[in-house]
PDB file of C-alpha atoms in Angstrom:
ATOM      1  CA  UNK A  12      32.427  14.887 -31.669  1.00 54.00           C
ATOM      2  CA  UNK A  13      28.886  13.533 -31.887  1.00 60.00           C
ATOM      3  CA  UNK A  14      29.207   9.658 -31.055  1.00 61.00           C
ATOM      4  CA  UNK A  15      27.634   7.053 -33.737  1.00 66.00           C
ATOM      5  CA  UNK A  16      24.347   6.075 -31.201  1.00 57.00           C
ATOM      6  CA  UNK A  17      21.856   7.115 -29.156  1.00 54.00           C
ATOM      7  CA  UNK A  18      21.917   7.110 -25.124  1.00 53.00           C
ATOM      8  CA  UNK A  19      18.092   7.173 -24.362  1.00 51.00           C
ATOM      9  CA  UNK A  20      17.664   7.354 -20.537  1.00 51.00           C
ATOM     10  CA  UNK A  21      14.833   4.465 -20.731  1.00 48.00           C
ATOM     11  CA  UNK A  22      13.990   4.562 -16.490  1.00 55.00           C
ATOM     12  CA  UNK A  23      13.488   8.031 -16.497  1.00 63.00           C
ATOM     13  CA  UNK A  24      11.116   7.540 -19.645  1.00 63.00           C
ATOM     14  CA  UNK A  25       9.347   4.979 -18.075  1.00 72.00           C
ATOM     15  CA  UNK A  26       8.482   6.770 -14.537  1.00 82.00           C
ATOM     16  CA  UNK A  27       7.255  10.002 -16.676  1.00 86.00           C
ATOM     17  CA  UNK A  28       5.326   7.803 -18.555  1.00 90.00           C
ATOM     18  CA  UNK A  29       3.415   6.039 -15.167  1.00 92.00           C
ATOM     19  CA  UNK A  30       3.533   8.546 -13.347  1.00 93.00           C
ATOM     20  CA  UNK A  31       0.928  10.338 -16.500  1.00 94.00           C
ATOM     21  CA  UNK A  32      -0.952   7.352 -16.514  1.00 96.00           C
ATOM     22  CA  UNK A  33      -1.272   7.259 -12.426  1.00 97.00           C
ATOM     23  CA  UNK A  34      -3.216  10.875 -12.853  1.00 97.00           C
ATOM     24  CA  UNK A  35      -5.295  10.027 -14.998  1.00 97.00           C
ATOM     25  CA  UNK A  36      -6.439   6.910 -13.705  1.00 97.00           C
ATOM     26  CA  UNK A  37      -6.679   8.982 -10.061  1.00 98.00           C
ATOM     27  CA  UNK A  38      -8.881  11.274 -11.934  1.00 97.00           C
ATOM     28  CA  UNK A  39     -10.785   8.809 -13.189  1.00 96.00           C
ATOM     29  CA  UNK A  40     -11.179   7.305  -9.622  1.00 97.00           C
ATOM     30  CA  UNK A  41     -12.606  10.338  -8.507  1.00 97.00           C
ATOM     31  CA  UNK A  42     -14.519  10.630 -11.051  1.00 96.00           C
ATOM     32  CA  UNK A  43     -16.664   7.224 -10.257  1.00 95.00           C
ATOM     33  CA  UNK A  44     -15.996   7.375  -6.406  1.00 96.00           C
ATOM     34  CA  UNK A  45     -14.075   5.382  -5.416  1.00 98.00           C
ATOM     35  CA  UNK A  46     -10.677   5.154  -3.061  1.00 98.00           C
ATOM     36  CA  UNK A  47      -7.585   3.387  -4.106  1.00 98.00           C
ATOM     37  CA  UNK A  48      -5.377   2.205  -1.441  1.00 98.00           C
ATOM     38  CA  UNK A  49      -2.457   1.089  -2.189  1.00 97.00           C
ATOM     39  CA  UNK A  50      -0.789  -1.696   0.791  1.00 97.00           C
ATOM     40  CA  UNK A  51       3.097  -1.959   0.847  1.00 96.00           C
ATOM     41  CA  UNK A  52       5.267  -4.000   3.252  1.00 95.00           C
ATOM     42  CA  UNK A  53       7.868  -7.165   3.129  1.00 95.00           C
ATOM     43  CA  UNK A  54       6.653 -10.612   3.266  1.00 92.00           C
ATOM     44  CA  UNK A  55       5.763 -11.708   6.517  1.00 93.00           C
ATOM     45  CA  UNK A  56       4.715  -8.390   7.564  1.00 96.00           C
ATOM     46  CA  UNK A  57       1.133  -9.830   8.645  1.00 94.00           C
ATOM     47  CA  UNK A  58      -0.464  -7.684   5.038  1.00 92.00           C
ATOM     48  CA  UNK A  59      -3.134 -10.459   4.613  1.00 91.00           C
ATOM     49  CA  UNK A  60      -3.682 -10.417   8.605  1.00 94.00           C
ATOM     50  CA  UNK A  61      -4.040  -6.820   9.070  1.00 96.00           C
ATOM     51  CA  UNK A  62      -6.304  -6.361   5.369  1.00 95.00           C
ATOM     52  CA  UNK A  63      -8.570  -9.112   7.077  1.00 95.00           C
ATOM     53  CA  UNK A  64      -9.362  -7.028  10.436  1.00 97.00           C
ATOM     54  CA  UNK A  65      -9.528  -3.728   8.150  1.00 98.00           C
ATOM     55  CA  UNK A  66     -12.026  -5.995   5.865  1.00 96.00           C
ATOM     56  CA  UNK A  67     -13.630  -7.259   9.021  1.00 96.00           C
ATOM     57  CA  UNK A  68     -14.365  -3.462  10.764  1.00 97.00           C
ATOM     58  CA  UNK A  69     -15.678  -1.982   7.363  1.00 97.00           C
ATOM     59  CA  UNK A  70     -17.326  -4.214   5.544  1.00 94.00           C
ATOM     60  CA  UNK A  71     -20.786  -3.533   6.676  1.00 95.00           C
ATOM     61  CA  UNK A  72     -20.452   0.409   5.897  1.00 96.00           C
ATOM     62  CA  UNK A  73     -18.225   0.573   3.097  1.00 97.00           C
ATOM     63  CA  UNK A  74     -18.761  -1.377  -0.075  1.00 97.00           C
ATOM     64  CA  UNK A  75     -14.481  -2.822  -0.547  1.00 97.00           C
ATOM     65  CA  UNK A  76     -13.150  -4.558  -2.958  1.00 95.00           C
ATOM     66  CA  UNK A  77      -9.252  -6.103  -2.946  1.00 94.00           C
ATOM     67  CA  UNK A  78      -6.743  -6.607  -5.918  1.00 91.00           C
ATOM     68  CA  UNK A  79      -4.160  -9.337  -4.477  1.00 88.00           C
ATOM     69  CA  UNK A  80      -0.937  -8.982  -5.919  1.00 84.00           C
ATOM     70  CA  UNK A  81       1.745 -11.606  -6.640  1.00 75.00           C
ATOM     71  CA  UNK A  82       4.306 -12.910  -8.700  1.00 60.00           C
ATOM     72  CA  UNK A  83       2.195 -16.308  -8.326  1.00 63.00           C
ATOM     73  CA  UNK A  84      -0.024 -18.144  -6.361  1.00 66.00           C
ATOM     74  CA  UNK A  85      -3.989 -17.462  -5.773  1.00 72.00           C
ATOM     75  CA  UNK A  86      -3.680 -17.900  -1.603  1.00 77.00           C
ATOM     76  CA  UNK A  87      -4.192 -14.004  -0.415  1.00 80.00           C
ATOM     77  CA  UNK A  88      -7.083 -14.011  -3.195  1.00 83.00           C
ATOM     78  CA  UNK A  89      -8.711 -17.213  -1.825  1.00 85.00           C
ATOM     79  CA  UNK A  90      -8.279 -15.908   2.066  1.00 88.00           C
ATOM     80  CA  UNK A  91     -10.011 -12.506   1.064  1.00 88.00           C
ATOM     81  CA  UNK A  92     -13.062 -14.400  -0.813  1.00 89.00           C
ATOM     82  CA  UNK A  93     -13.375 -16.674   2.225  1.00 90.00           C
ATOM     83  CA  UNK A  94     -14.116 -13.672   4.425  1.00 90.00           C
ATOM     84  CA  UNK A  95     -17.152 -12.362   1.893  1.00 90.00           C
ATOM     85  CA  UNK A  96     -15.314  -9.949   0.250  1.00 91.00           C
ATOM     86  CA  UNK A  97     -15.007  -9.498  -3.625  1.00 90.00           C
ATOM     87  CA  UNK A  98     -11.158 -10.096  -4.604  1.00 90.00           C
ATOM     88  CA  UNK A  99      -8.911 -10.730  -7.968  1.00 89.00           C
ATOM     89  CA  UNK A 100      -5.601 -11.586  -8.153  1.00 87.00           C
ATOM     90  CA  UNK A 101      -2.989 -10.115  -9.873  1.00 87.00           C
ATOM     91  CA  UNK A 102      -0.376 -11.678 -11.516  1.00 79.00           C
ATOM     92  CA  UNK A 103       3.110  -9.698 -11.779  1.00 75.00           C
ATOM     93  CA  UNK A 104       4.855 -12.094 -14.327  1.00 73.00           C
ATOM     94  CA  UNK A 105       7.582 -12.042 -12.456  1.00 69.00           C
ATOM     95  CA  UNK A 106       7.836  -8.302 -11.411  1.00 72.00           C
ATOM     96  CA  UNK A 107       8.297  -7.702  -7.903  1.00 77.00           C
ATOM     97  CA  UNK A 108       5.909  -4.327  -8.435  1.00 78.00           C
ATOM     98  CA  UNK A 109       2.582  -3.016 -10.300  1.00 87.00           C
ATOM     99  CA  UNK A 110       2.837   0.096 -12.267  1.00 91.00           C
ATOM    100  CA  UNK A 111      -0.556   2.402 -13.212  1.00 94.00           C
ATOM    101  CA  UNK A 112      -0.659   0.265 -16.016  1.00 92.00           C
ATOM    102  CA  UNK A 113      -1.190  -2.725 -14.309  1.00 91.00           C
ATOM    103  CA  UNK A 114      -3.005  -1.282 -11.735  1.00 93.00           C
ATOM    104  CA  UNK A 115      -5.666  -0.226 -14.167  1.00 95.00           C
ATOM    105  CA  UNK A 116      -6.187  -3.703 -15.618  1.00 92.00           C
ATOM    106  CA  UNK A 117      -6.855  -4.938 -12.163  1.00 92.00           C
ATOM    107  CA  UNK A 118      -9.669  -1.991 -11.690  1.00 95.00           C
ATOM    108  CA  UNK A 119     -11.532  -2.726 -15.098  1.00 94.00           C
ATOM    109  CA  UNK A 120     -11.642  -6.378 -13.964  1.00 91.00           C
ATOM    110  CA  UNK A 121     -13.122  -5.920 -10.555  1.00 93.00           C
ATOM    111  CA  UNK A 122     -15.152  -2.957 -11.290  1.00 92.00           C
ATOM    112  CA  UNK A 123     -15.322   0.292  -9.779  1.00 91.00           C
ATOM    113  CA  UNK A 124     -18.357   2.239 -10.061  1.00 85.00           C
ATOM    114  CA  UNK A 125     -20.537  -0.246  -7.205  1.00 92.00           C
ATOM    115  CA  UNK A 126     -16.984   0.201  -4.880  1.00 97.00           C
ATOM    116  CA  UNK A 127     -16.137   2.957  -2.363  1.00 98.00           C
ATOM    117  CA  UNK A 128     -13.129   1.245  -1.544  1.00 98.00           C
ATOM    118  CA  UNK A 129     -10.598  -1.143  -3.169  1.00 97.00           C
ATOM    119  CA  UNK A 130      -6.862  -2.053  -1.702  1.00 97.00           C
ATOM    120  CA  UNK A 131      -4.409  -2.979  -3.580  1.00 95.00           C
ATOM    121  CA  UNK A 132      -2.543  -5.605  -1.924  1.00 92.00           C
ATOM    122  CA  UNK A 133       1.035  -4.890  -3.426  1.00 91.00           C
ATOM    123  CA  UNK A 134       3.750  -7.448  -4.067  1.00 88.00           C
ATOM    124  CA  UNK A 135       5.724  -7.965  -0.782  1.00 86.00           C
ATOM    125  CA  UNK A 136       8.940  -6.092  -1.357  1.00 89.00           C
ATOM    126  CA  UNK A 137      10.224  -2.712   0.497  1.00 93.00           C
ATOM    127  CA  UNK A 138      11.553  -1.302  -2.870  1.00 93.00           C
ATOM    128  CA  UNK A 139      10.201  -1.305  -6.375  1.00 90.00           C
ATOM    129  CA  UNK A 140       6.547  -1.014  -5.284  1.00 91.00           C
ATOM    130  CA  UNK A 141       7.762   2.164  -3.610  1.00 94.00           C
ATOM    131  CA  UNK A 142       9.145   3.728  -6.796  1.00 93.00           C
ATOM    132  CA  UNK A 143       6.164   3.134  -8.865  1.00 94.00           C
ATOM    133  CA  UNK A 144       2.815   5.649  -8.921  1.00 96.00           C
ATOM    134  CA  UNK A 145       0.161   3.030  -9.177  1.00 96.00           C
ATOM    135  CA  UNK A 146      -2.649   5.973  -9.167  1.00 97.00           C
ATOM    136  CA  UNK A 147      -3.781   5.165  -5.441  1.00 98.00           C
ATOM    137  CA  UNK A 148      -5.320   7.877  -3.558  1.00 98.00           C
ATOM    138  CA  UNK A 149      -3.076   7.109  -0.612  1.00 98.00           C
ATOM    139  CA  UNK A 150      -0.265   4.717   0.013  1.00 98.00           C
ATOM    140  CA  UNK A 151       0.135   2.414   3.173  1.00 98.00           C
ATOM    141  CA  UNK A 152       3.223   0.631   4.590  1.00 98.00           C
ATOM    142  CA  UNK A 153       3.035  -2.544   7.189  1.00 98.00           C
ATOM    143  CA  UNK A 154       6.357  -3.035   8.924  1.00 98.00           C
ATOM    144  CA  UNK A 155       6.312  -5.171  11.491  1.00 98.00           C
ATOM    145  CA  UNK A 156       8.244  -5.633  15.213  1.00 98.00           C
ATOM    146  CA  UNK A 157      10.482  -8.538  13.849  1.00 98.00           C
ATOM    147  CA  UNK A 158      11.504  -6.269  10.986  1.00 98.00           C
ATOM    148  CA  UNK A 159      13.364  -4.154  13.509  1.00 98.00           C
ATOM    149  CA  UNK A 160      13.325  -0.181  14.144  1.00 98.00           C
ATOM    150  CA  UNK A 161      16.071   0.615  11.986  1.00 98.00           C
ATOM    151  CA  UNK A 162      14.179  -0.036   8.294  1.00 98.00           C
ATOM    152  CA  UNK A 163      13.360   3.294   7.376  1.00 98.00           C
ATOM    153  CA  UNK A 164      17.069   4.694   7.629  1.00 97.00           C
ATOM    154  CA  UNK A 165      17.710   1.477   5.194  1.00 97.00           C
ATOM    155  CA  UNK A 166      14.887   2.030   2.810  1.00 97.00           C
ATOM    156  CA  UNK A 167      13.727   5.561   3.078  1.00 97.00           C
ATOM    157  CA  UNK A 168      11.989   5.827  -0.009  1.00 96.00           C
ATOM    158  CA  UNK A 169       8.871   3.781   1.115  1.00 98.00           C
ATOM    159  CA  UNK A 170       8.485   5.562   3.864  1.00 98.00           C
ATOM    160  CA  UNK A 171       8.866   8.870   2.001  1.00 98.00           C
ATOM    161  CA  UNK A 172       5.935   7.989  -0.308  1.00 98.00           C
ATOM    162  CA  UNK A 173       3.213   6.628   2.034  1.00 98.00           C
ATOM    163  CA  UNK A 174       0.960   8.547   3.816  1.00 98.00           C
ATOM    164  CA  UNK A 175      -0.130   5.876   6.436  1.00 98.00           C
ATOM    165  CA  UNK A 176       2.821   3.496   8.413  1.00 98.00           C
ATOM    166  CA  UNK A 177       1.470   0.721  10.451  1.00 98.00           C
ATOM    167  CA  UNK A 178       3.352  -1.120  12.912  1.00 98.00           C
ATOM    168  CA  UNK A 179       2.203  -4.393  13.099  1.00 98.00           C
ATOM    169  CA  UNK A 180       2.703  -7.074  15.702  1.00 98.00           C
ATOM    170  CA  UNK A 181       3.047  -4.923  18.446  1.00 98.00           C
ATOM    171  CA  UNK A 182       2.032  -8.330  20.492  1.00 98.00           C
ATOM    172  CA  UNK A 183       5.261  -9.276  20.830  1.00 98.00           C
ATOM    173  CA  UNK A 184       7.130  -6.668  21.701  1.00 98.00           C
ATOM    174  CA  UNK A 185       8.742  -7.797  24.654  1.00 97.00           C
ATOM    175  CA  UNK A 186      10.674 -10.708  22.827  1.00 97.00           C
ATOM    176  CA  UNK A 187      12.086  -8.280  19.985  1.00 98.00           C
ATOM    177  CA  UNK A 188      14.727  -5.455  19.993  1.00 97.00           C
ATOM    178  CA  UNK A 189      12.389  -3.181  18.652  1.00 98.00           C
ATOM    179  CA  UNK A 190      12.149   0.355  19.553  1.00 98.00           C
ATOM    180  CA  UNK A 191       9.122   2.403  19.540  1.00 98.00           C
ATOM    181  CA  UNK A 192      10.716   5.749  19.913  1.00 98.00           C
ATOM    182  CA  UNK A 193      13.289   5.336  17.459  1.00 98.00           C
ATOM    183  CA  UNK A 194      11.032   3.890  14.808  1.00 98.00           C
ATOM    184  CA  UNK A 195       8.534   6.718  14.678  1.00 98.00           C
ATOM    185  CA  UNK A 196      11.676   9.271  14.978  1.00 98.00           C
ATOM    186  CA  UNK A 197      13.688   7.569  11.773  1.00 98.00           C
ATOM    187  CA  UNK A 198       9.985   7.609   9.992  1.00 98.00           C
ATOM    188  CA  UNK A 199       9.143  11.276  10.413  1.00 98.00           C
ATOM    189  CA  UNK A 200      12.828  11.956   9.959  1.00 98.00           C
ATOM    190  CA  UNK A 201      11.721  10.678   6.303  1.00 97.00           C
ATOM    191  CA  UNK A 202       8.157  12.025   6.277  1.00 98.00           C
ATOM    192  CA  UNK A 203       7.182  14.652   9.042  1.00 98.00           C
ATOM    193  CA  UNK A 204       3.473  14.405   7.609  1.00 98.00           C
ATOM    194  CA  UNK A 205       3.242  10.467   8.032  1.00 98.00           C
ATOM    195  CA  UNK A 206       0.351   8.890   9.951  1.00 98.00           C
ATOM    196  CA  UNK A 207       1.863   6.293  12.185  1.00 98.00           C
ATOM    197  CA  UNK A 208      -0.580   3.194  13.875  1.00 98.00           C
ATOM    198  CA  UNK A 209       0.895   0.707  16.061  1.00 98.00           C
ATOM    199  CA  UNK A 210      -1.328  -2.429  16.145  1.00 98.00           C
ATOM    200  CA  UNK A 211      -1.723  -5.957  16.235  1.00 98.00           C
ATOM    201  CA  UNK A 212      -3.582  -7.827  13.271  1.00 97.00           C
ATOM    202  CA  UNK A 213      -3.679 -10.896  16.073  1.00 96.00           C
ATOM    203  CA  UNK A 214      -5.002  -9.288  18.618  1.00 97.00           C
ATOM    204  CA  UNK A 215      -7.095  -6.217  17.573  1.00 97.00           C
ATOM    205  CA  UNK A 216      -5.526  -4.392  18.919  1.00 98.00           C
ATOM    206  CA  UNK A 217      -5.266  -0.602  17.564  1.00 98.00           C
ATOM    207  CA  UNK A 218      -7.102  -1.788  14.810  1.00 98.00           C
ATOM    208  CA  UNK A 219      -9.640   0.764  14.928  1.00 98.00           C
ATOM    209  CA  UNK A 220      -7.494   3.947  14.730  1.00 98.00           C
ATOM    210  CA  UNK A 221      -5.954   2.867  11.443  1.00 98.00           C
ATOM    211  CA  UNK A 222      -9.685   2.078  10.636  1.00 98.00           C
ATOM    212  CA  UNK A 223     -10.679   5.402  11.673  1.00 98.00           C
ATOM    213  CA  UNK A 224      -8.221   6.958   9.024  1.00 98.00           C
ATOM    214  CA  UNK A 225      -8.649   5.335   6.405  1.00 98.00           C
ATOM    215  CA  UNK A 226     -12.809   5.382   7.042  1.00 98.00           C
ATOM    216  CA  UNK A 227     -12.107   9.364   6.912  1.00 98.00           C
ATOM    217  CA  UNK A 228      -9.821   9.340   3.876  1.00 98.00           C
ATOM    218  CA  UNK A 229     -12.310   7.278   2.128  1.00 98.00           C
ATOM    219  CA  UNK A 230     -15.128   9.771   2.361  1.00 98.00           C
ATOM    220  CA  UNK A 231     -13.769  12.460   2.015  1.00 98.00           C
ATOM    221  CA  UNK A 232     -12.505  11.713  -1.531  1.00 97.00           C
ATOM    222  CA  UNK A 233     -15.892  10.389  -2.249  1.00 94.00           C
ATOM    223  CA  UNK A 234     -18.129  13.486  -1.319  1.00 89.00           C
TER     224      UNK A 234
END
């Protein structure tokens, strides 16, 4: 018996949809040179902090740009101008994620072509910014020490679809129940290939092996 309407499976639809429009805009990246990162982590996770020290180590080599992301509010956008770098914010509207879509609005308002580098600052949320393709080259994750060890048994799709995880705060360590071991274990338990950086935005401390990465990352898509 045939019933009398449709059943249209609208979120699959939708993710074959971006995930189309995330190619082409990474083809178009490579096309003018330039690296999309994509930044992911909860709020309070010390994003802003640890973009600023990134911002701070390649600056003078690498010409960056930033795309701040938020449901509202101009602050991260402000912060990154402050420091001399070229920033835009991003309003979501309310979503708690960008989309290629989205993503490619933010690009055609900042510019590309005069940029090796731009970060996307993603809305603070481990969860819907993980399940969208935004056409980044590579995805990044901040958790941080307070978050606790045990996050990616509880959300393992974020840490399934980065390619970087940095652990910030790693300052205060001895006043948390956070463990090292475990936390790296649980996060190649999700992704064997993932990069792991323990650092502390405050401090500076590991900053420049994350640095190094994503330095490398960067050219080699642009060669």
């Amino acid at each position: 018996m045939t019933e009398p309407y449709k059943i249209i499976e609208v979120k699959e639809s939708v993710f074959a949809d971006n995930d189309r429009e995330a190619a082409r805009l990474r083809a178009q990246l490579k096309q003018d040179r330039t690296f999309l990162l994509n930044l992911m982590s909860s709020p309070g996770s010390g994003k802003t902090t640890t973009l600023l020290r990134t911002l701070e180590t390649l600056k003078d080599e690498l010409r960056i740009g930033v795309m701040e992301a938020d449901i509202d509010s101009d602050v991260d956008a402000k912060t990154i101008a402050d420091a001399g770098v070229k920033s835009i914010q991003l309003h979501t509207g309310g979503m708690c994620h960008l989309d290629a879509g989205m993503t490619e609005q933010g690009l055609k308002e900042i510019g590309t072509k005069n940029l090796d580098l731009v970060v996307l600052e993603n809305v603070g949320n481990l969860v819907c910014p993980a399940e969208f393709d935004t056409g980044a080259v590579k995805n990044a994750m901040i958790l941080s020490v307070p978050e606790g060890h045990d996050k990616p048994l509880k959300y393992p799709l974020i840490f399934t679809v980065c390619d970087a995880l940095i652990i910030n705060k790693i300052d205060v360590l001895p006043y948390f129940d956070f463990d090292m071991e475990k936390v790296v274990k649980y996060a190649h338990m999700r992704n064997p290939k993932l990069k792991i950086f323990p650092l502390s935005a405050k401090t500076g401390e590991g900053v420049d092996d994350w640095c190094g990465w994503l330095r490398k990352q960067v050219h080699e898509w642009n060669d």
